[in-house]
Amino acid sequence: MDVEAKRIMAVSIGKLYSLRTQRGGLRLHRSLLLSMTMRAARDIYHTAQLLRDAEEEQVVPCAPDAATEEPMEISKDSPQTLTPKEVAVKPQETLEEDKENRCASERHSRKRRGKTAVEPDFLPLKKAKMDTDEEKQHLQGEVLRTNNGNSCRQAETLSAFPTNRAIVAC
Amino acid sequence: MDEEIDTRKINNSFLRDHNYATEVQPVQTLDYIDSIKAFFFSDNGQLRSFTQPEPPLMRRQEAFNRTADIISTVEFNSTGELLATGDKGGRVVVFQREQESKNQPHRRGEYNVYSTFQSHEPEFDYLKSLEIEEKINKIRWLPQQNAAYFLLSTNDKTVKLWKISERDKRPEGYNLKDEEGRIRDPTTITALRVPVLRPMDLMVEATPRRIFSNAHTYHINSISVNSDYETYMSTDDLRINLWNLEITNRSFNIVDIKPANMEELTEVITAAEFHPNQCNTFVYSSSKGSIRLCDMRTSALCDNHSKLFEEPEDPSNRSFFSEIISSISDVKFSHSGRYLMTRDYLTVKVWDINMESKPLETYQVHDYLRSKLCSLYENDCIFDKFECVWNGTDSVLMTGSYNNFFRMFDRNTKRDVTLEASRENSKPRAILKPRKVCVGGKRRKDEISVDSLDFSKKILHTAWHPNENIIAVAATNNLYIFQDKVN
């Protein structure tokens, strides 16, 4: 169920991104529906994730430096075998690519903040650097935050995991 | 007569080469008019078969399937004499029904091209760095008041009033200019004469009479002419504006659902229509599956509805995509004004305007897609906006589906039929065979399985003649006109 949710999230993000480059400008109706679906998928995914964490009795750290994108947590769960990692890696790759793309597009469309803020928290928000400290304080205890809102640096945080590095490299 | 039919070639000069056109596939296509066929029409529980006279000879031409030719709207005028189509390239093509001749009483009037013109051009909004598509979203005819025909056509941002008129006489015998229009040398003029009107070849010209622009921030999805024949409304995602047909520099905002904080946006307006008889009443549908009926006499800004039509969601059907499939893509008043018809992704519903709690009737268009929503989400088909239409007597509903199928529902007999608009199985004088989709298990010989449906062939736009059983069905870039025959 959460694999499905994650896939829907990835697809939604991809679609939201491609909407920005479409002829005719941002389609409000479609962006709204996509955001809603993505949020629904994210909520399901969240719940499933929390349930799984609770089952494995792994405490999710509250400190900001442990706050990474949600999908990366799957790969961080060390007791997991390689198989679930591989499963998680593919949609994660899409998510990463999409996030990198989104990162770029958000730089472009800062004026559209209103709509972008509808998207889920774990996506990087292109706020100015000086806001990040505020952000971090505000989000203390929240599981999902990116590192400095700069997702392009994902590769470095994943360096400990060779499988992921291989994917990021190509 | 044949020359008239092949208008696409003649009018190529209207068309630009869009560098950003999407992929082009070489496919043999027909002109806009395809052959005229027959369809099954259920009447009093009996299936009557209908046939058609031979269609006029048409020239097939090798043509590339251009996205600019995709038909985006179809509309009959109030008498059914004219049929207008708009396409993605901003063109409008108007067909006229030929007069029934006494020599061939069995030959019913067929539709031929009457006029073609470029209604909208692609534009660029410099302030927002946005392209404005030239695709015609809607066409609505005005009731005829003189010899000329008037229609409103709209793209995402601008509504235009077009006048289509015939010219079959020309003044000749001017004093100051010769027949070619060149100014005559005054010294050669020795006598005065009065110009006379002489007959000429029929020319149909379309001229833009009004341009209603700069009133919409968001994309216009509907226009509707009021029964007072003086005003009309244009609807975008968040606002509805009321215009006077004569005045282009001013419009009144009558509905505004834009929240103060755009982050709190939860629903948008998807369609709106005026009541056919009451000039103060209109309805608008939302992406959440609700329809609001408003009375303009209550207040200037009709944010508060008079009636709210909403059906509580069935919790057993809840999925990731519930929001999307409950979004209403079209709303239409019945001709009587007593009923409303709405189309969402999987169903057509008929509402009694006196009952808000639930629809009167619900018809499943293609419920077999309910288990395929995830794939339809991935290929974007779940966002397709199907339209729906009433027949002239409000007894039959029609809407489109995939694989070039379209469905008709008879409200009285509760029978429904699935028909296909395609060249392969439409021969002249042929009767359209009802189609069936096999939902699982054993597939019968003539049935088609859900997985073999072609989702790129969708029928989003259809129209029904106001008085007779003539329907126009737009299948991507082909227009099919079907008539019934009276035995």
XYZ file of C-alpha atoms in Angstrom:
657
model
C 0.000 0.000 0.000
C 2.739 2.440 0.832
C 4.696 1.386 -2.215
C 1.643 2.319 -4.205
C 1.373 5.581 -2.304
C 4.979 6.354 -2.981
C 4.574 5.639 -6.651
C 1.583 7.918 -6.851
C 3.541 10.618 -5.078
C 6.396 10.293 -7.521
C 4.069 10.386 -10.496
C 2.249 13.404 -9.084
C 5.431 15.331 -8.538
C 6.546 14.574 -12.060
C 3.260 15.792 -13.420
C 3.276 18.939 -11.325
C 6.686 19.729 -12.640
C 5.740 19.185 -16.252
C 2.706 21.420 -15.784
C 4.980 24.371 -15.303
C 6.544 23.989 -18.686
C 3.305 23.404 -20.517
C 1.972 25.838 -23.042
C -0.770 28.088 -21.857
C 0.432 28.659 -18.338
C -0.262 26.916 -15.072
C -3.524 25.024 -15.117
C -5.059 25.723 -11.765
C -7.595 22.929 -11.779
C -5.131 20.265 -12.689
C -2.479 21.474 -10.265
C -5.065 21.434 -7.533
C -6.123 17.880 -8.276
C -2.534 16.716 -8.526
C -1.627 18.350 -5.232
C -4.596 16.796 -3.521
C -3.787 13.358 -4.809
C -0.189 13.751 -3.840
C -1.138 14.833 -0.368
C -3.495 11.910 0.021
C -0.741 9.564 -1.100
C 1.735 11.226 1.190
C -0.571 10.918 4.157
C -1.071 7.236 3.525
C 2.620 6.823 3.098
C 3.313 8.694 6.308
C 0.934 6.546 8.253
C 2.366 3.392 6.808
C 5.857 4.593 7.511
C 5.125 5.496 11.089
C 3.439 2.193 11.627
C 6.395 0.372 10.253
C 8.779 2.356 12.373
C 6.739 1.659 15.419
C 6.803 -2.025 14.605
C 10.532 -2.106 14.261
C 10.906 -0.098 17.434
C 13.232 2.303 15.813
C 13.124 5.743 17.243
C 13.000 8.388 14.597
C 15.426 11.103 15.667
C 13.965 14.529 16.189
C 17.120 16.552 15.634
C 17.186 18.582 12.460
C 20.289 16.990 11.078
C 18.561 13.668 11.083
C 15.666 15.171 9.223
C 15.982 14.072 5.654
C 13.568 13.434 2.887
C 11.052 10.865 3.764
C 12.007 8.311 1.119
C 15.580 8.332 2.212
C 14.577 6.999 5.552
C 13.760 3.707 4.000
C 17.272 3.315 2.809
C 18.606 4.435 6.142
C 16.956 1.635 7.991
C 19.995 -0.542 8.394
C 18.400 -3.763 9.586
C 16.575 -3.914 6.282
C 17.902 -6.300 3.729
C 18.889 -5.264 0.282
C 15.597 -6.198 -1.309
C 13.401 -3.569 0.286
C 16.187 -1.110 -0.377
C 16.131 -1.933 -4.052
C 12.402 -1.604 -4.036
C 12.673 1.737 -2.376
C 15.486 2.893 -4.547
C 13.687 3.006 -7.845
C 10.862 5.321 -6.868
C 13.325 7.214 -4.794
C 15.458 7.764 -7.831
C 12.500 9.193 -9.647
C 11.750 11.318 -6.664
C 15.322 12.508 -6.516
C 15.400 13.398 -10.148
C 12.098 15.080 -9.841
C 13.215 16.928 -6.786
C 16.316 18.146 -8.507
C 14.166 19.275 -11.358
C 11.697 20.784 -8.973
C 14.496 22.553 -7.247
C 15.407 24.210 -10.496
C 11.868 25.014 -11.410
C 11.120 26.470 -8.047
C 13.930 28.907 -8.485
C 12.120 30.037 -11.567
C 8.721 30.236 -10.145
C 9.296 31.830 -6.840
C 6.450 34.147 -7.614
C 4.135 31.205 -7.519
C 4.850 30.498 -3.902
C 1.194 30.236 -3.108
C 0.713 27.141 -5.154
C 4.001 25.494 -4.365
C 3.381 25.726 -0.693
C 0.480 23.380 -1.192
C 2.929 20.624 -1.882
C 4.115 18.384 0.885
C 6.612 19.445 3.463
C 9.387 17.141 2.552
C 9.926 18.837 -0.758
C 12.594 21.492 -0.653
C 11.306 24.988 -0.369
C 13.416 27.558 -2.042
C 13.553 30.032 0.781
C 16.513 32.311 1.205
C 19.361 30.897 3.201
C 18.856 33.177 6.154
C 15.480 31.644 6.730
C 16.844 28.198 7.256
C 17.646 28.664 10.901
C 14.116 29.800 11.537
C 12.888 26.889 9.559
C 14.892 24.434 11.522
C 13.679 25.769 14.817
C 10.145 25.846 13.648
C 10.336 22.313 12.447
C 12.046 20.877 15.407
C 10.531 17.554 16.056
C 9.134 17.249 12.559
C 10.469 14.271 10.835
C 10.522 15.562 7.321
C 12.742 18.406 6.396
C 15.476 18.685 3.866
C 18.997 19.766 4.547
C 19.068 23.505 3.963
C 16.356 23.108 1.399
C 18.958 22.251 -1.155
C 18.143 18.853 -2.463
C 20.968 18.910 -4.942
C 23.184 17.845 -2.148
C 21.460 14.568 -1.674
C 24.317 12.698 -3.208
C 26.627 13.594 -0.398
C 24.312 12.458 2.319
C 23.843 9.165 0.585
C 27.520 8.484 0.252
C 27.358 5.885 2.958
C 25.157 3.715 0.813
C 26.928 2.363 -2.214
C 23.772 1.242 -3.993
C 22.355 4.710 -3.880
C 25.570 6.261 -4.974
C 25.578 4.058 -7.999
C 22.162 5.279 -8.921
C 22.833 8.895 -8.284
C 25.984 8.720 -10.329
C 24.204 7.572 -13.443
C -19.650 21.888 -54.436
C -16.683 19.629 -53.938
C -14.369 22.588 -53.667
C -16.340 23.825 -50.761
C -15.820 20.656 -48.846
C -12.068 20.622 -49.067
C -11.652 23.732 -47.034
C -8.703 22.585 -45.086
C -6.416 22.988 -48.083
C -7.831 26.355 -49.017
C -7.492 27.672 -45.578
C -3.973 26.528 -44.951
C -2.960 30.125 -45.197
C -4.800 30.770 -41.992
C -2.670 28.329 -40.176
C 0.728 28.948 -38.761
C 3.512 26.564 -38.255
C 3.846 26.190 -34.603
C 7.401 25.197 -33.832
C 6.359 23.762 -30.577
C 3.729 21.484 -32.041
C 3.761 18.114 -30.410
C 4.577 14.938 -32.232
C 3.192 14.511 -35.668
C 2.314 11.096 -37.005
C 1.526 10.452 -40.632
C -1.974 9.093 -40.786
C -4.475 9.164 -43.534
C -7.294 11.354 -42.412
C -10.454 12.628 -43.936
C -11.636 16.131 -44.027
C -13.772 17.374 -41.230
C -16.935 15.910 -42.633
C -17.000 12.192 -42.614
C -19.698 10.110 -44.170
C -23.147 10.321 -42.786
C -24.232 7.185 -41.093
C -27.078 5.824 -39.087
C -27.500 4.871 -35.526
C -29.783 2.816 -33.426
C -32.277 4.834 -31.579
C -34.353 3.215 -28.946
C -37.893 4.396 -28.921
C -40.613 2.936 -26.752
C -38.539 -0.102 -26.068
C -38.142 -1.000 -29.690
C -34.898 -0.713 -31.477
C -35.489 1.016 -34.728
C -33.005 0.774 -37.476
C -32.095 3.746 -39.497
C -30.266 4.223 -42.719
C -28.820 7.101 -44.571
C -28.648 8.387 -48.096
C -25.350 8.216 -49.924
C -22.957 10.789 -48.672
C -21.460 13.304 -51.086
C -18.165 12.304 -52.632
C -15.315 13.345 -50.512
C -11.690 13.527 -51.302
C -9.456 11.614 -49.031
C -6.176 13.296 -48.603
C -2.925 12.171 -47.149
C -2.445 14.446 -44.249
C -0.448 14.508 -41.111
C -2.397 14.253 -37.933
C -1.866 17.730 -36.622
C -2.641 18.626 -33.073
C -3.977 21.951 -34.329
C -6.835 20.078 -35.973
C -8.062 18.427 -32.832
C -11.657 19.511 -32.376
C -12.176 21.149 -29.028
C -15.830 22.154 -29.134
C -18.997 21.382 -31.124
C -22.248 23.308 -31.016
C -25.491 23.455 -32.988
C -27.232 26.794 -33.260
C -30.731 27.240 -31.874
C -32.497 26.045 -35.030
C -30.011 23.314 -35.857
C -29.384 24.782 -39.252
C -25.776 25.515 -38.405
C -23.135 23.477 -36.657
C -19.919 25.074 -35.428
C -16.706 23.362 -34.426
C -13.663 24.912 -32.844
C -10.238 23.357 -32.817
C -6.940 23.543 -31.037
C -5.471 25.747 -33.730
C -7.955 28.515 -33.018
C -10.076 27.918 -36.107
C -13.834 27.801 -36.266
C -15.553 25.788 -38.989
C -19.269 26.321 -39.499
C -21.398 23.760 -41.314
C -24.792 24.474 -42.777
C -27.525 22.010 -43.415
C -28.540 21.962 -47.025
C -32.161 22.597 -47.799
C -34.203 19.484 -48.312
C -35.096 19.253 -51.955
C -38.481 18.242 -53.167
C -36.981 16.059 -55.899
C -35.444 13.730 -53.388
C -37.755 13.687 -50.417
C -35.959 10.770 -48.843
C -32.715 12.633 -48.854
C -32.386 14.477 -45.615
C -30.407 17.654 -45.416
C -26.709 17.076 -45.030
C -24.186 19.368 -43.488
C -21.660 21.104 -45.686
C -18.964 23.582 -44.848
C -20.378 27.062 -44.758
C -17.579 29.169 -43.349
C -14.096 28.757 -41.917
C -12.203 31.420 -40.077
C -9.361 31.891 -37.665
C -11.015 32.983 -34.465
C -8.102 33.201 -32.076
C -4.362 33.470 -32.520
C -1.691 32.406 -30.073
C -0.759 35.287 -27.849
C 1.872 36.108 -25.337
C 1.261 37.724 -21.979
C 4.399 39.740 -21.441
C 3.621 40.609 -17.881
C 3.454 37.025 -16.730
C 5.696 35.533 -19.386
C 2.956 33.168 -20.375
C 1.752 31.887 -23.668
C -1.965 32.071 -24.236
C -3.204 29.124 -26.213
C -5.379 29.736 -29.212
C -7.427 26.628 -28.623
C -11.150 27.328 -28.778
C -12.608 26.181 -25.493
C -16.247 26.915 -26.185
C -18.562 28.203 -28.869
C -22.043 29.440 -28.140
C -24.493 30.687 -30.731
C -26.648 33.710 -30.228
C -30.286 33.428 -31.213
C -30.854 34.639 -34.724
C -32.378 38.086 -34.994
C -31.635 39.016 -38.594
C -30.084 37.539 -41.708
C -26.646 37.271 -40.116
C -25.518 34.642 -37.628
C -23.671 35.486 -34.457
C -21.564 33.288 -32.258
C -19.334 33.698 -29.253
C -16.059 31.837 -29.252
C -13.514 31.809 -26.494
C -10.004 30.671 -25.779
C -8.356 30.740 -22.335
C -8.500 34.504 -21.955
C -10.550 36.269 -24.597
C -14.132 35.962 -25.792
C -15.002 37.138 -29.284
C -18.333 37.826 -30.911
C -18.298 36.834 -34.573
C -20.775 37.831 -37.207
C -21.216 35.435 -40.073
C -23.029 36.946 -42.982
C -23.671 36.185 -46.610
C -22.957 38.459 -49.435
C -24.464 37.656 -52.788
C -24.711 41.100 -54.328
C -22.116 43.623 -55.153
C -22.493 47.304 -56.009
C -21.235 48.140 -59.471
C -20.977 51.334 -61.399
C -19.195 53.700 -59.077
C -18.346 57.137 -60.325
C -14.985 57.669 -58.754
C -13.466 54.225 -59.014
C -13.484 51.555 -61.655
C -14.500 47.929 -61.357
C -11.153 46.877 -59.890
C -11.295 49.610 -57.305
C -8.703 51.888 -58.864
C -9.418 55.583 -58.627
C -10.553 56.982 -61.936
C -8.924 60.020 -63.393
C -11.389 62.823 -62.633
C -10.889 64.379 -66.028
C -12.272 61.258 -67.701
C -15.528 61.387 -65.789
C -18.159 62.946 -67.974
C -21.388 61.580 -66.573
C -22.886 60.614 -63.248
C -24.438 57.292 -62.550
C -25.906 55.566 -59.532
C -24.229 52.308 -58.540
C -26.497 49.281 -58.807
C -26.413 46.005 -56.947
C -25.583 43.081 -59.150
C -25.570 39.443 -58.134
C -22.266 37.776 -57.421
C -21.084 34.370 -56.225
C -22.147 33.707 -52.703
C -19.522 34.747 -50.249
C -19.737 33.984 -46.565
C -17.700 36.299 -44.450
C -16.952 36.213 -40.767
C -16.052 39.408 -38.976
C -15.225 39.928 -35.324
C -17.738 42.379 -33.933
C -16.732 42.468 -30.298
C -13.662 41.404 -28.410
C -14.079 40.867 -24.678
C -10.645 40.666 -23.160
C -8.635 41.332 -20.021
C -11.266 40.158 -17.614
C -9.910 36.784 -16.573
C -6.825 35.957 -14.603
C -7.426 32.243 -14.847
C -8.383 30.069 -17.785
C -11.876 30.467 -19.201
C -13.700 27.147 -19.238
C -17.279 28.143 -20.152
C -19.432 30.800 -21.702
C -23.199 30.911 -21.582
C -25.642 33.263 -23.292
C -28.486 34.513 -21.154
C -32.090 34.106 -22.198
C -32.465 37.879 -22.121
C -30.278 37.932 -25.260
C -28.461 40.919 -23.850
C -25.951 39.438 -21.500
C -23.711 36.438 -21.252
C -21.295 35.089 -18.690
C -17.752 33.847 -18.937
C -16.339 31.509 -16.325
C -12.785 30.786 -15.306
C -11.412 28.616 -12.516
C -12.283 31.035 -9.759
C -14.538 33.753 -11.104
C -17.614 34.298 -13.199
C -18.084 37.551 -15.076
C -21.263 38.950 -16.557
C -21.007 40.893 -19.796
C -23.336 42.920 -21.911
C -22.988 41.813 -25.520
C -22.632 45.403 -26.634
C -20.051 46.521 -24.109
C -16.515 45.216 -24.208
C -14.679 47.431 -21.782
C -16.647 46.503 -18.713
C -17.852 43.340 -17.083
C -19.350 42.537 -13.717
C -17.988 39.888 -11.461
C -20.857 37.806 -10.128
C -19.059 34.895 -8.504
C -15.655 34.907 -6.894
C -14.413 31.882 -4.999
C -10.813 32.900 -4.790
C -9.655 32.504 -1.184
C -7.688 35.286 0.467
C -4.806 32.902 0.795
C -4.270 30.814 -2.309
C -2.758 28.081 -0.212
C -6.210 27.420 1.159
C -7.644 26.749 -2.265
C -9.678 23.574 -2.247
C -12.011 23.820 -5.178
C -12.343 25.513 -8.533
C -15.247 26.236 -10.851
C -15.391 23.792 -13.724
C -18.457 24.858 -15.725
C -21.378 27.268 -15.591
C -24.607 27.816 -17.478
C -27.570 30.142 -17.485
C -31.063 28.807 -17.000
C -32.753 28.434 -20.413
C -35.770 30.553 -19.453
C -35.083 32.436 -16.259
C -32.600 35.172 -16.968
C -31.754 35.625 -13.303
C -30.739 32.024 -12.604
C -27.537 30.205 -13.367
C -25.605 27.228 -12.078
C -21.945 26.489 -11.687
C -20.209 23.217 -10.953
C -17.090 22.658 -8.930
C -14.141 20.327 -8.850
C -15.485 18.855 -5.626
C -18.573 17.470 -7.306
C -21.078 20.051 -6.159
C -23.343 22.294 -8.186
C -24.534 25.662 -6.994
C -27.588 27.421 -8.282
C -27.535 31.178 -7.927
C -30.095 33.915 -8.333
C -28.714 37.215 -9.487
C -31.581 39.086 -7.889
C -30.447 38.257 -4.377
C -27.203 40.177 -4.492
C -24.665 41.651 -6.820
C -22.075 39.087 -5.876
C -23.570 35.621 -5.923
C -21.023 33.959 -3.685
C -23.825 32.614 -1.559
C -25.733 30.044 -3.463
C -29.475 29.674 -3.462
C -29.225 25.928 -3.832
C -26.410 23.469 -3.396
C -26.639 20.124 -5.155
C -24.345 17.610 -3.631
C -24.389 13.893 -3.162
C -22.574 12.474 -0.156
C -19.652 10.346 -1.178
C -19.907 6.608 -0.961
C -17.200 5.689 1.544
C -16.698 2.267 0.002
C -15.518 3.880 -3.202
C -12.882 5.995 -1.572
C -9.452 5.898 -3.167
C -6.533 8.152 -3.937
C -8.430 9.357 -6.938
C -11.836 10.009 -5.433
C -11.283 13.745 -5.617
C -10.387 13.637 -9.250
C -13.211 11.429 -10.433
C -15.812 13.402 -8.530
C -14.807 16.621 -10.254
C -17.642 17.696 -12.536
C -16.521 18.291 -16.099
C -19.786 19.563 -17.568
C -23.168 20.823 -16.413
C -26.188 21.344 -18.656
C -29.709 22.491 -18.006
C -32.432 20.489 -19.672
C -34.367 22.344 -22.352
C -37.277 22.581 -19.968
C -35.107 24.119 -17.269
C -36.407 21.670 -14.723
C -33.421 19.335 -14.671
C -29.667 19.541 -14.547
C -27.273 17.033 -15.996
C -23.729 16.714 -14.706
C -20.830 14.648 -15.944
C -18.010 13.457 -13.782
C -15.368 10.993 -14.796
C -17.385 7.809 -14.513
C -21.025 8.833 -14.392
C -23.738 11.100 -15.733
C -26.248 12.367 -13.199
C -29.596 14.023 -13.642
C -30.712 16.370 -10.883
C -34.114 17.843 -10.247
C -33.546 21.467 -9.354
C -36.120 21.069 -6.639
C -34.124 18.368 -4.896
C -30.659 19.164 -3.656
C -29.843 16.167 -1.554
C -29.165 13.660 -4.265
C -29.478 13.208 -8.009
C -32.650 11.898 -9.553
C -30.838 9.479 -11.827
C -27.291 8.222 -12.104
C -25.964 6.505 -15.205
C -22.698 4.620 -15.346
C -20.767 5.576 -18.427
C -17.774 3.277 -18.118
C -17.665 1.860 -14.632
C -15.176 -0.789 -15.758
C -12.560 1.944 -15.527
C -12.957 2.200 -11.773
C -10.329 -0.449 -11.206
C -7.972 1.168 -13.693
C -7.825 4.598 -12.130
C -4.165 4.348 -11.259
C -3.107 3.700 -14.851
C -5.479 6.368 -16.058
C -3.851 8.743 -13.625
C -0.434 7.937 -14.982
C -1.399 8.490 -18.586
C -3.370 11.625 -17.693
C -6.634 10.228 -18.984
C -8.237 10.647 -15.594
C -8.178 14.400 -16.183
C -10.164 14.193 -19.410
C -13.163 16.476 -19.399
C -16.109 14.801 -21.033
C -19.139 16.811 -22.008
C -22.741 15.678 -21.954
C -25.805 16.713 -23.925
C -29.580 16.417 -23.812
C -31.659 15.592 -26.823
C -34.356 18.024 -27.891
C -37.090 16.473 -25.762
C -34.888 15.872 -22.691
C -35.566 12.166 -22.895
C -32.137 10.953 -23.992
C -28.686 11.808 -22.684
C -25.466 11.425 -24.595
C -21.856 11.518 -23.570
C -18.518 10.260 -24.824
C -16.050 7.655 -23.684
C -12.805 6.073 -24.897
C -12.020 4.030 -27.981
C -14.207 6.463 -29.919
C -17.217 5.109 -28.095
C -20.096 7.295 -27.118
C -23.043 6.384 -24.956
C -26.719 7.241 -25.007
C -29.093 6.786 -22.120
C -32.837 6.784 -22.550
C -34.350 8.195 -19.399
C -37.774 6.711 -19.970
C -36.958 3.146 -20.902
C -33.721 3.098 -18.895
C -32.008 1.501 -21.853
C -28.557 2.524 -22.890
C -26.436 1.938 -25.939
C -22.763 2.210 -26.764
C -21.859 3.248 -30.287
C -18.580 3.812 -32.023
C -17.554 6.678 -34.227
C -14.966 5.267 -36.543
C -14.374 5.012 -40.237
C -13.721 1.296 -40.289
C -17.168 0.189 -39.333
C -19.151 3.061 -40.761
C -20.129 2.439 -44.340
C -22.729 4.472 -46.194
C -26.265 3.472 -45.419
C -24.992 1.264 -42.678
C -26.629 0.886 -39.375
C -24.373 1.514 -36.452
C -23.921 -1.580 -34.458
C -24.133 -1.300 -30.700
C -20.830 -2.049 -29.046
C -20.149 -3.767 -25.781
C -17.197 -3.740 -23.475
C -16.411 -6.997 -21.803
C -15.593 -6.440 -18.175
C -14.103 -9.742 -17.335
C -14.436 -13.439 -17.741
C -15.416 -14.779 -21.094
C -15.276 -12.348 -23.922
C -17.889 -12.806 -26.576
C -17.140 -12.481 -30.232
C -18.178 -8.887 -30.776
C -17.146 -7.591 -27.446
C -14.022 -5.631 -26.762
C -12.060 -6.130 -23.595
C -11.178 -3.261 -21.318
C -7.480 -3.727 -21.910
C -7.823 -3.347 -25.654
C -9.529 0.012 -25.388
C -7.635 2.780 -27.083
C -7.426 5.617 -24.570
C -5.989 8.022 -27.068
C -9.252 7.920 -28.975
C -11.601 9.812 -26.765
C -14.875 11.508 -27.496
C -15.041 14.569 -25.320
C -17.358 16.757 -27.374
C -20.746 15.910 -28.783
C -23.813 17.898 -29.773
C -27.460 17.092 -30.404
C -29.666 18.955 -32.833
C -32.250 20.979 -30.882
C -35.259 19.472 -32.642
C -34.284 16.418 -34.602
C -32.308 13.263 -34.070
C -29.102 14.482 -35.578
C -25.937 14.244 -33.551
C -22.448 15.549 -34.096
C -19.604 13.612 -32.516
C -16.035 14.872 -32.455
C -13.447 12.118 -32.422
C -10.072 13.826 -32.087
C -9.759 15.577 -35.437
C -12.706 14.016 -37.195
C -16.285 15.103 -37.019
C -19.018 12.529 -37.419
C -22.579 13.520 -38.104
C -25.230 10.901 -37.587
C -28.843 11.154 -38.536
C -31.806 8.932 -38.184
C -34.191 8.120 -40.943
C -37.929 8.076 -40.650
C -39.372 5.059 -42.400
